[in-house]
XYZ file of C-alpha atoms in Angstrom:
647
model
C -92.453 163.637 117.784
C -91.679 160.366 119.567
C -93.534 157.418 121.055
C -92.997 154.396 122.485
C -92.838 151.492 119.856
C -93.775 148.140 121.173
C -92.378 144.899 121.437
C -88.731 144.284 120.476
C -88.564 146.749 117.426
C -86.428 148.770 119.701
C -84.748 146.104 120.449
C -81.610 145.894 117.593
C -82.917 142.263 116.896
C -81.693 141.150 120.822
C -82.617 138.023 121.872
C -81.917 137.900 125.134
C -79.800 140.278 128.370
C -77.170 138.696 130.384
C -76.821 140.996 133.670
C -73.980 140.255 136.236
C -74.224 141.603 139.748
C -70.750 142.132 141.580
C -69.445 143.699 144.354
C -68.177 143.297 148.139
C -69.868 140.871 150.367
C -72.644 141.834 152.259
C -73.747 145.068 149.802
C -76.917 143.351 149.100
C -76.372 141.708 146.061
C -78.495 138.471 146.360
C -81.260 140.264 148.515
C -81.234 142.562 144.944
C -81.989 140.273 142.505
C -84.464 137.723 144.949
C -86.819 141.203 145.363
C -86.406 142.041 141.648
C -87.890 138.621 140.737
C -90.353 137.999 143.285
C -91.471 141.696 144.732
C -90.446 140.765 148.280
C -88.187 141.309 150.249
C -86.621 137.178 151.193
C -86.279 136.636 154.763
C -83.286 134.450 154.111
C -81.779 134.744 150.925
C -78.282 132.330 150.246
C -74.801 133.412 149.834
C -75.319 132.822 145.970
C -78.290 132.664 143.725
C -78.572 130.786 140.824
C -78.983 132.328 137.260
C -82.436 134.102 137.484
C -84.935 134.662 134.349
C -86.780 137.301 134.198
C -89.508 137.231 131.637
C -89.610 139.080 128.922
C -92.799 140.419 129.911
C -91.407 141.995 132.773
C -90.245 145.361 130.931
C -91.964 147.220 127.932
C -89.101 146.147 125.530
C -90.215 142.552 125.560
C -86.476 141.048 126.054
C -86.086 138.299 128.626
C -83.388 138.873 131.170
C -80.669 136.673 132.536
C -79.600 137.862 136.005
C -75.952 136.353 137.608
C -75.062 136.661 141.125
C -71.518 136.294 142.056
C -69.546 135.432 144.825
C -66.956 138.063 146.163
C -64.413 135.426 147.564
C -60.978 135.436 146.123
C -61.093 131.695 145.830
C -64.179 132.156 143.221
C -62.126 134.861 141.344
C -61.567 132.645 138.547
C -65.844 132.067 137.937
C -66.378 135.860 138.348
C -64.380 136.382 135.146
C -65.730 134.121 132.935
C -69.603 135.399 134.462
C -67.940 138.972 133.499
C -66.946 138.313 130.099
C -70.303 136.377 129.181
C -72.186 139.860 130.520
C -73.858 142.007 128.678
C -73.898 144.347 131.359
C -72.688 144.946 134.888
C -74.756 145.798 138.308
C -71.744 146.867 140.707
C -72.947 147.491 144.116
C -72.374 149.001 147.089
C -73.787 149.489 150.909
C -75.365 152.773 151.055
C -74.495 152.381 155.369
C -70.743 150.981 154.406
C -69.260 153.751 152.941
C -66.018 151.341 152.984
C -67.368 149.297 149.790
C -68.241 152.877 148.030
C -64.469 153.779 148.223
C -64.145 150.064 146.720
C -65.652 150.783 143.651
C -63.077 153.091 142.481
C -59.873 151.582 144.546
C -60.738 147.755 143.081
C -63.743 146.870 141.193
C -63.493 149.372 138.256
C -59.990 148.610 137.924
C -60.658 145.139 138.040
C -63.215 145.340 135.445
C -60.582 146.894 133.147
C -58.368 144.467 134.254
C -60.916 141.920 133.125
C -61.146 144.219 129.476
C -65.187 144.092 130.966
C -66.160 146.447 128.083
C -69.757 146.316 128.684
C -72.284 148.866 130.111
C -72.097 149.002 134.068
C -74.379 150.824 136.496
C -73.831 151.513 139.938
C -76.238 150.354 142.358
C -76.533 151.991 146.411
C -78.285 149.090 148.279
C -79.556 149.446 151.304
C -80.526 153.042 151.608
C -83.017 151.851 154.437
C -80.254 151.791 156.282
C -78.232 154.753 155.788
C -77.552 157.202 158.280
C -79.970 160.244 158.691
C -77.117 162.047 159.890
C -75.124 161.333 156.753
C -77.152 162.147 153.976
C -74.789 162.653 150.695
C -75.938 163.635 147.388
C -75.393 160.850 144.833
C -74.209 162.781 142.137
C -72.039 164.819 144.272
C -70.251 161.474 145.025
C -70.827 159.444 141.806
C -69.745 162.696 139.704
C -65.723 162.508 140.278
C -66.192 158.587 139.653
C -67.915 158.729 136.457
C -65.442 161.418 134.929
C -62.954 158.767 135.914
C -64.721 155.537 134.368
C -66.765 156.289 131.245
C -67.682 152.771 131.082
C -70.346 153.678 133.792
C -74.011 154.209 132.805
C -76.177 155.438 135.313
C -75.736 155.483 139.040
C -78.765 154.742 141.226
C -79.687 154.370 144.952
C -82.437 151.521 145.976
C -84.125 149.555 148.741
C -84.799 145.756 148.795
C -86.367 145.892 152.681
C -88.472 148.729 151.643
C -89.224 147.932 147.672
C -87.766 151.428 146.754
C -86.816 151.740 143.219
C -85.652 147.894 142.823
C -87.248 147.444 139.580
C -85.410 150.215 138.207
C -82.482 149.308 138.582
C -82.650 146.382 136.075
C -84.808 148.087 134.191
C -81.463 150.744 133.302
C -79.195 147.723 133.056
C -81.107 146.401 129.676
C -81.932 149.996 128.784
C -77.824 149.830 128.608
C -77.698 147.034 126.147
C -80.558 147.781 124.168
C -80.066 151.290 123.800
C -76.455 151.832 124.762
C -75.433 155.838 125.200
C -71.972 155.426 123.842
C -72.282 154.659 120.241
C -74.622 158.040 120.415
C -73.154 160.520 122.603
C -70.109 161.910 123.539
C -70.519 162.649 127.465
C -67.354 164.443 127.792
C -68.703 166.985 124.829
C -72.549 166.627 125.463
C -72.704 165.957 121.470
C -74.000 163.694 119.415
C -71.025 161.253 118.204
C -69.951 162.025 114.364
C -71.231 158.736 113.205
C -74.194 159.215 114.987
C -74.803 162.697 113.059
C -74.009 160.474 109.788
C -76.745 158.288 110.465
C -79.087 160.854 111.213
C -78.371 163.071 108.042
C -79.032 160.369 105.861
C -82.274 159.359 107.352
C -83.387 163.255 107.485
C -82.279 163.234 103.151
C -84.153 160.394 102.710
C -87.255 161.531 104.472
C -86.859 165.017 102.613
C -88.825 164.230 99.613
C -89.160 167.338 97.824
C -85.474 167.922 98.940
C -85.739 171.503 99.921
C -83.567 170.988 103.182
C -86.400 170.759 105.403
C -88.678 168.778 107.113
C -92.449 169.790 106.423
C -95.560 169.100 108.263
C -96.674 166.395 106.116
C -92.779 164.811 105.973
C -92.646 164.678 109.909
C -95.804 163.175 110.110
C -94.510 160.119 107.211
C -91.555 160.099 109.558
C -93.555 159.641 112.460
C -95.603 157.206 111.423
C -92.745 154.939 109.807
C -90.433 154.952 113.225
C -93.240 154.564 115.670
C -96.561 153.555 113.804
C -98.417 156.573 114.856
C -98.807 159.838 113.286
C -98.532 163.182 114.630
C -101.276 165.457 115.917
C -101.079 169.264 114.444
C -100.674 170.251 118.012
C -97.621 168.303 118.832
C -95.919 169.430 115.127
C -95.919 173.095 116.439
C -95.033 172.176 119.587
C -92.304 170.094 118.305
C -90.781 173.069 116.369
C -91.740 175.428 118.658
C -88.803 173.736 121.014
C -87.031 174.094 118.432
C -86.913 177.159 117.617
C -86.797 178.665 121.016
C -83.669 177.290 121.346
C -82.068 177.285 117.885
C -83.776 179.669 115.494
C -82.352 177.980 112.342
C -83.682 174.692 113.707
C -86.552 175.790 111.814
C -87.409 177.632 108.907
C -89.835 178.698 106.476
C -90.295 175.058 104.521
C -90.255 172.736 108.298
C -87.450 171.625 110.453
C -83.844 171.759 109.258
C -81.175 169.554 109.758
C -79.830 171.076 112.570
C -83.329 171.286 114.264
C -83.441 167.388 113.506
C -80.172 166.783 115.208
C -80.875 168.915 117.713
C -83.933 167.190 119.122
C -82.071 164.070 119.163
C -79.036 165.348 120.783
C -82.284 166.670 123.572
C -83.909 163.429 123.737
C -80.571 161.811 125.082
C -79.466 163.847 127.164
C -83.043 163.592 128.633
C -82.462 159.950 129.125
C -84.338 158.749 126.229
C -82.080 156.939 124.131
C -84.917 154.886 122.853
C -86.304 157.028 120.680
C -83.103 158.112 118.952
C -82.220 153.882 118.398
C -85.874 153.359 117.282
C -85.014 156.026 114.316
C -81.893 154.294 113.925
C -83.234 150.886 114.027
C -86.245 151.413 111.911
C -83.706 152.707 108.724
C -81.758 149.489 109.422
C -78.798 150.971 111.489
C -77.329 148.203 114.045
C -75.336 149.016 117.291
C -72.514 149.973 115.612
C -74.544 152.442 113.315
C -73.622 151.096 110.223
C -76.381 149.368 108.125
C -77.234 145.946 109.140
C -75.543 143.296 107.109
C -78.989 141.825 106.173
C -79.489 144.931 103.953
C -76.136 144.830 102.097
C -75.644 142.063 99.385
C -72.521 140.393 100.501
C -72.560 136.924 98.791
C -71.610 137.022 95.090
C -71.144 134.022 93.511
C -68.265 133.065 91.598
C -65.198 131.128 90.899
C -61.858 132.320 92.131
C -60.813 133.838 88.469
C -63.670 136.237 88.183
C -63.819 139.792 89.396
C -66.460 142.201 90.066
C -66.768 145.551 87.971
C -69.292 148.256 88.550
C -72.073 148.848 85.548
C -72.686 151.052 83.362
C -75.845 152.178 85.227
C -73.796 152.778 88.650
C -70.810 154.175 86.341
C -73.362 156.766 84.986
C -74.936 157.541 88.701
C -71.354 158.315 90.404
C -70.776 160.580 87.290
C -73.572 162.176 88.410
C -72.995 162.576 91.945
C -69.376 163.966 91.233
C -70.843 166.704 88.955
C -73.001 167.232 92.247
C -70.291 167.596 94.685
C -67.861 169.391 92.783
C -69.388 172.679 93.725
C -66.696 175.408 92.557
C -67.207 173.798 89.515
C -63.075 172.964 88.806
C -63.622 169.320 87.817
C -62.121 167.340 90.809
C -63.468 166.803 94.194
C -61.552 168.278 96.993
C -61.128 166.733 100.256
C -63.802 168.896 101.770
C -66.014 167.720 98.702
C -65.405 164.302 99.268
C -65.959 164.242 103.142
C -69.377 166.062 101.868
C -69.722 163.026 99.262
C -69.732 160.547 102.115
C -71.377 162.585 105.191
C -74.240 160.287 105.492
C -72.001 157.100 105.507
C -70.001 156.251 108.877
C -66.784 157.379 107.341
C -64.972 158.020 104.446
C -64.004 154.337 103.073
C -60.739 156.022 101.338
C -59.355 157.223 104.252
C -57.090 153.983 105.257
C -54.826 151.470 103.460
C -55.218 150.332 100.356
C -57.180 153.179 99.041
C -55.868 156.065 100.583
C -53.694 157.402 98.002
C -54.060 154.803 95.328
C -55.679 157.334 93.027
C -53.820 159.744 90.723
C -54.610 163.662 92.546
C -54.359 166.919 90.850
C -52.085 169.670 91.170
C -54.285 170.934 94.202
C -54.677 167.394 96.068
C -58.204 166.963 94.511
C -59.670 163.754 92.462
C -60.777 164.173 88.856
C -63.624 162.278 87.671
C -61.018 159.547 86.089
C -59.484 159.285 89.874
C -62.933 159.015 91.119
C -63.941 156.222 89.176
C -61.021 154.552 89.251
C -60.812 154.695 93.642
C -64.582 153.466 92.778
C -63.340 150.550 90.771
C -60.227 149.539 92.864
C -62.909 149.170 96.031
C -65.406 147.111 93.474
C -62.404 144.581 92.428
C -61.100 144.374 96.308
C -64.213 144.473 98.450
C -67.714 144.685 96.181
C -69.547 144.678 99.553
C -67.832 147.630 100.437
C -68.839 148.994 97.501
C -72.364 148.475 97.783
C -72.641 149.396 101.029
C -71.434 153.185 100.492
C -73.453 153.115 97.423
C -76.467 152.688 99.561
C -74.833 155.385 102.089
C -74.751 157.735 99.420
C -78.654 157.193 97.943
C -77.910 154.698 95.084
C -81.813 154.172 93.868
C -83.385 151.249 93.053
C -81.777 147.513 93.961
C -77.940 147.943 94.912
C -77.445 144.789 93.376
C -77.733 146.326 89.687
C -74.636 148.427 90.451
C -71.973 145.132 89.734
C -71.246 142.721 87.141
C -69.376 139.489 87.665
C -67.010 139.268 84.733
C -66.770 135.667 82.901
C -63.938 133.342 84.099
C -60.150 133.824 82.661
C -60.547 130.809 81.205
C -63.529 131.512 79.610
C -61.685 134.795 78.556
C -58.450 132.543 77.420
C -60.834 130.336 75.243
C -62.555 132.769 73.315
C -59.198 134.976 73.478
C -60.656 137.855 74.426
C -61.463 139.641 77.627
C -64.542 141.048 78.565
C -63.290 143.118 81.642
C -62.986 146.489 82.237
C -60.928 146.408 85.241
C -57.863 144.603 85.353
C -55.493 143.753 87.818
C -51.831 143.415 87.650
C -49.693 142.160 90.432
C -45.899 143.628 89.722
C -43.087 141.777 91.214
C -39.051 142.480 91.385
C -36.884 142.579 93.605
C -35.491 145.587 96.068
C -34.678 148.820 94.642
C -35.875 147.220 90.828
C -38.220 150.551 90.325
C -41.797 149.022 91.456
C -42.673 151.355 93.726
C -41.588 154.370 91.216
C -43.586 152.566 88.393
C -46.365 153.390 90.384
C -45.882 156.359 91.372
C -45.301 157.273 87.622
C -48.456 155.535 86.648
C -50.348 157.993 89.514
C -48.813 161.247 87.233
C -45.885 161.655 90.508
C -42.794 162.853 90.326
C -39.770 160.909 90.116
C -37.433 160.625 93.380
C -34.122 159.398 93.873
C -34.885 158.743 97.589
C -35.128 155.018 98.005
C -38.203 153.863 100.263
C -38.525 150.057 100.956
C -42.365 148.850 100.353
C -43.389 146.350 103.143
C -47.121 145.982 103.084
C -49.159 144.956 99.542
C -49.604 148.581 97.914
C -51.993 149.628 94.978
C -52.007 152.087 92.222
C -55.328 152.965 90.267
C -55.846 154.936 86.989
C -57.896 154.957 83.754
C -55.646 153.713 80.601
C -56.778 155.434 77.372
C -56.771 152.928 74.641
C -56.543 153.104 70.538
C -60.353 154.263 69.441
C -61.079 156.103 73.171
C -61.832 153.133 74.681
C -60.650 153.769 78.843
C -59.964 150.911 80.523
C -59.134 150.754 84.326
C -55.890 149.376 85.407
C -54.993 148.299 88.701
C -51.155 147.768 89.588
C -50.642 145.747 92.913
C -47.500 146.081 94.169
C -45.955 142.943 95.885
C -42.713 143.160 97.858
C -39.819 140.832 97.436
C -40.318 139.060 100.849
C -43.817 138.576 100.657
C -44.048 136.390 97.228
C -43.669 133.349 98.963
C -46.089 133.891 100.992
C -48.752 134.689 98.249
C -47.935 131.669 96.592
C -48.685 129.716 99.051
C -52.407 129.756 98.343
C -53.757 127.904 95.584
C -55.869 131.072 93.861
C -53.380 133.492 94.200
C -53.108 134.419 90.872
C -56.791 133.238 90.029
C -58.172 136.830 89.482
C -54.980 138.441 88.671
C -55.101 139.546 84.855
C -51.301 140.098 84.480
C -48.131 139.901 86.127
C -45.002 142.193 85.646
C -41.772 142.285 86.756
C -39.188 144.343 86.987
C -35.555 144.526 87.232
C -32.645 147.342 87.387
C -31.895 146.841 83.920
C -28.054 148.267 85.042
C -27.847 145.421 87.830
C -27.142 142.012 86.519
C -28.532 140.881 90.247
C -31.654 142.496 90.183
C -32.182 140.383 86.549
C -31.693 137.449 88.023
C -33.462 137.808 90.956
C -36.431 138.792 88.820
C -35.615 135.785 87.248
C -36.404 133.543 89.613
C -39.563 135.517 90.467
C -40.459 135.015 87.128
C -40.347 131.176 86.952
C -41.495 130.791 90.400
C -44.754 132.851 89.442
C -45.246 130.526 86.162
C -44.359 127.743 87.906
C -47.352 128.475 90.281
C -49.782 129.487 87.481
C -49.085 126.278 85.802
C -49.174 123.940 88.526
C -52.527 125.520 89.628
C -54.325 125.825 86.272
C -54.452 129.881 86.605
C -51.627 130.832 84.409
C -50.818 134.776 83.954
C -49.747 136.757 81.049
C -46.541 138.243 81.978
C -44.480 141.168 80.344
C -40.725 142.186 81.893
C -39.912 145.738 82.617
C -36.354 146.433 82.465
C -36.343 149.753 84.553
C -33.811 152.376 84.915
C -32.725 152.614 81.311
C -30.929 156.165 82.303
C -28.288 153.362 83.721
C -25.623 152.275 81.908
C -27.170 148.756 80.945
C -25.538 145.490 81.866
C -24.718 143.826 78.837
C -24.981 140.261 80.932
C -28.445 140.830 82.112
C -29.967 141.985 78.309
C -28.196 139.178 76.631
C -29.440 136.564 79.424
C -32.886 138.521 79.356
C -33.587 138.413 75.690
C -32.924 134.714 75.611
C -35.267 133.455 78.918
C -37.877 135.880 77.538
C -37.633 133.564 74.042
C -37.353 130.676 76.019
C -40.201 131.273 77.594
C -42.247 132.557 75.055
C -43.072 135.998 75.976
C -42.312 139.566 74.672
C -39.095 140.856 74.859
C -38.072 143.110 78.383
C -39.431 146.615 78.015
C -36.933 149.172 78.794
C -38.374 152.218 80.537
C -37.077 155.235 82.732
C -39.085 156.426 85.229
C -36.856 159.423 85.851
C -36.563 160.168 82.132
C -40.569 160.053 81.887
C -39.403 157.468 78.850
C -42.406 155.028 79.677
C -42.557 153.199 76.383
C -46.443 153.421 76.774
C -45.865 150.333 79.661
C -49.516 150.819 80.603
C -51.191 150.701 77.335
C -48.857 147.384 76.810
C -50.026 146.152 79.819
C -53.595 146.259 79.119
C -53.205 145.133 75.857
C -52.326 142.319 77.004
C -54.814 141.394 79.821
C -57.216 141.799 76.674
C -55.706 138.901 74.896
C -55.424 136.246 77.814
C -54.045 133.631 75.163
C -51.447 135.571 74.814
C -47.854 136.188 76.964
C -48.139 133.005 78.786
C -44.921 131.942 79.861
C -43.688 128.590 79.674
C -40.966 127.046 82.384
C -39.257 123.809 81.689
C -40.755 122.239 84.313
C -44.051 123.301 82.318
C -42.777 122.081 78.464
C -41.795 118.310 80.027
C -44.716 118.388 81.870
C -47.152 119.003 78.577
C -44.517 116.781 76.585
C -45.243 114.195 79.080
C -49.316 114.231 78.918
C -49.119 114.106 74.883
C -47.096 110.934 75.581
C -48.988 109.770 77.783
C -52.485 110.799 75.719
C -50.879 109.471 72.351
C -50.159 105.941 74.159
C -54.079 106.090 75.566
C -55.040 106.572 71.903
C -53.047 103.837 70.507
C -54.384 101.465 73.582
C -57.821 102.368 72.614
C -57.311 102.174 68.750
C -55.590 98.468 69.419
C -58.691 97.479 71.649
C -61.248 98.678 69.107
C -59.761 96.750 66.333
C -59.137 93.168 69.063
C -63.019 93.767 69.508
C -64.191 94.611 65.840
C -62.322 91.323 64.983
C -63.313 89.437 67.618
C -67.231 90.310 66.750
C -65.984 89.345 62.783
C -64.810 85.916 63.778
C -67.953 85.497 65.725
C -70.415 86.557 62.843
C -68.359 84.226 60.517
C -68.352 81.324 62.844
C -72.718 81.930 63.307
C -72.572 81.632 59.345
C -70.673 78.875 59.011
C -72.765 76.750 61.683
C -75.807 77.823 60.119
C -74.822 76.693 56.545
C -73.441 73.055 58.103
């Protein structure tokens, strides 16, 4: 099933191996690297050799190497640790007649390499075996065994010969292996499995080289996968043999249609643990997997251009594909995706991308913890409007067809939107702002279908809440609430485009707390104040929450008149606890979809506009005065031509 591949296709795209050689003086570490380069053994090799190239010629994966020796003196200390945290990998050696500096290796040089935060392949190297005594023969993995269990970090552990040329080669050789094809992102050695995002990779590839999708590998689709990871095909012979192995040692590795899934994974999991890791990255590598198995950046469109007040929705096209794949996934058939279901969804993709902060639990569930197809769309759209690479790249995990690039839509500007006084969005994003204890955080959680709590939780970090809004004539719309604590406004506002993409702000106060008014207050103008300053002014609605309170009759007198003032609707009193929402949501995408609309006005903001019509109105009158001074001055000079001319 596997060959070779040539040149530096197995490579991951590296350019070039940086190999440092350390250990206690007089293990052989200069002798090493002089027979390495030359094939002889030097008669009189320094203390210290400078860098040495190898070319990249010298091993079948074509990639030159870059060998350091070090000094072992503690006055040179300082160099070692910058040469260690330029490697790429480690040679740590030892005196196969000294068993003193093999004790060393686990007492101070693996330490020290932790020390160091060294987090780089290393391999153990016995020098000298020439000399070792007869007498003393040890088994190498009888001593290396307890080490290894100890320090992961090691790759391989091998025993070699400068004087007598015995297995000197190799021991580079293993070192680049290490880079290039590094066991850890692959294999779990503690286990003996393959690595979860390993089998993630590896499903995906074995779907997409399933044509006919029958869960199985035929003759003809090994061969096409054959020929694509390693440019040769596959002899009948070798097929049967191939699945043979298989199924000697896992029946269901193979059945009736070709080799399963689990025979797929199971002759890569065979392949490592025989030692060759280079097949297994060559699959990777050749479906565009990089060391980290995720899809090289290269494949995943990341730039999207566009000013800092547009978004990014998903299309119809991709809205009509995820549809799809929800109806596929939702096996039992009960309309919402599970958690098993979704961690099926997104097997072939490294992980789940809605298992952290800020999508886990942004969604609305169902009674059973599930997502419906509204919550499904809508965690879809919140990671679209937040991270559209993101997006793209799980779209691809999951076998989006065709260009990924069709799947988003950069929306027109807000003040294109403003102009025309409409929006085109579907998404919009609404930043809600208050102070402590106001009801934010319990406005979301009402806008996710929760329950209502009395148990006060202070919100520290930037939260979000998604959902689909239905609006009058069926339209849905998706609305995105962004929760921003009290302390952290400042902070936001500090940056010119804060509020550049932000379709609406809210803000609300404890409509039975005259401090919580004013405090919103002050949120309030310093928000408009921003928007105004900046050029991205925000509609803005006020939410007095609570309204199961007994109201202060201070804070609705003072609100009604700043929300005049300031040209904007009128607080709207809701209750969370109640479930009295005064349809709040549909009000707040109403008006996101009339940008014109619910723009505050500060004072600052009124003399400020008062002041440029002043200014613009004396311009005009300038300008008006010096077209007249020059339409009489050309006059006088056509009369005075006239009046020569008839003298």
């Amino acid at each position: 099933m596997a060959r070779a591949a040539a040149g530096n296709a197995l490579s991951g795209g590296v350019t070039g191996v940086r190999i440092v050689v350390v250990g206690d003086r007089g293990t052989g570490k200069s002798s090493l690297i002089c027979t390495a380069a030359t094939d002889a053994f030097p008669t009189n090799a320094p203390p210290v050799l400078p860098p040495t190239r190898l070319p990249e010629d010298f091993y079948p994966d074509r990639v030159p190497l870059t060998i350091i020796d070090t000094s072992s003196r503690v006055e040179d200390s300082g160099k070692l640790g910058e040469e260690l945290r330029r490697a790429d990998a480690v040679v740590l050696t030892y005196a196969c007649d000294q068993p003193a500096t093999l004790d060393r290796l686990s007492t101070f040089w693996l330490p020290e390499l932790r020390r160091l935060e060294v987090k780089v392949p290393v391999i153990v190297v016995g020098c000298k075996l020439d000399l070792r005594d007869e007498h003393q023969q040890i088994s190498l993995d009888d001593v290396m065994t307890p080490i290894m269990h100890q320090f992961r970090e090691i790759e391989t552990c091998i025993e070699c010969s400068a004087f007598k040329l015995i297995q000197v080669p190799e021991v580079f050789y293993y070192a680049q292996k290490a880079v290039l094809h590094p066991t850890a992102p692959l294999f779990d050695q503690e286990t003996q499995t393959l690595k979860p995002r390993c089998v993630r990779a590896l499903k995906r590839i074995f779907i997409l080289c399933d044509h006919d999708r029958d869960g199985a590998l035929s003759d003809a689709e090994l061969n096409d996968f054959q020929v694509k990871c390693f440019n040769a095909p596959l002899q009948p012979s070798e097929i049967v043999g191939v699945k043979r192995v298989v199924q000697e040692k896992l029946p269901e590795g193979v059945s009736e249609h070709g080799l399963t899934l689990t025979g797929f994974l199971f002759l890569h999991a065979l392949f490592i643990e025989k030692g060759r890791l280079e097949t297994t990255w060559t699959v990777l590598r050749k479906f565009g997997y990089d060391n980290d198995i995720k899809l090289a950046e290269s494949l995943i469109p990341s730039s999207f251009k566009r000013s800092p007040d547009q978004s990014v929705e998903l299309t119809n096209e991709a809205i009509e594909y995820l549809k799809g794949i929800f109806d596929l996934f939702d096996a039992d058939g009960d309309g919402a995706l599970r958690s098993s279901e979704i961690d099926d969804l997104f097997s072939t993709a490294p992980e789940c991308p809605w298992n952290e902060a800020p999508y886990k639990d942004a969604a609305e569930k169902t009674a059973l913890g599930g997502l419906s197809l509204d919550g499904f769309l809508s965690q879809w759209a919140l990671m679209t409007l937040l991270d559209p690479a993101r997006t793209l790249e799980n779209l691809i995990y999951i076998g989006y067809p065709g260009d990924p690039s069709s799947a988003i839509r950069v929306t027109k500007t807000r003040r294109y939107n403003r102009k025309k006084q409409q929006s085109d969005r579907n998404v919009f994003q609404c930043l809600v702002f208050g102070p402590k204890k106001a009801g934010k955080s319990a406005l979301l959680n009402s806008f996710l279908g929760r329950p209502f709590s009395d148990t006060y939780s202070s919100t520290t970090d930037e939260r979000y809440a998604v959902n689909i809004v239905d609006q009058h004539g069926g339209v849905k719309k998706t609305l995105v609430l962004q929760e921003i604590p009290e302390d952290g406004v400042k902070k936001m506002l500090v940056k010119k485009e804060s509020l550049a993409a932000c379709d609406m702000a809210v803000f609300v106060h404890d409509s039975s707390d005259e401090s919580s008014w004013k405090r919103a207050t002050e949120l309030l103008v310093e928000v408009a104040s921003h928007g105004e300053i900046t050029g991205f002014e925000v509609p803005c609605l006020i939410v007095a929450a609570k309204d199961d309170l007994d109201p202060c009759s201070m804070a609705i007198q003072d609100s009604t008149r700043v929300s005049q003032d300031m040209g904007i609707e009128a607080p709207i009193p809701i209750s969370t606890k109640l479930g009295d929402f005064n349809n709040i949501f549909r009000r707040i995408v109403n008006a996101a979809e009339h940008p014109h609309l619910s723009i505050p006005e500060t004072e600052a903001g009124r003399n400020r506009k008062q002041y440029h019509r002043l200014v613009n109105r004396s311009l005009m009158f300038v300008s008006v005065g010096a077209a007249v001074a020059i339409v009489g001055l050309a006059a006088y000079r056509v009369y005075a031509a006239r009046k020569n001319a008839s003298s």
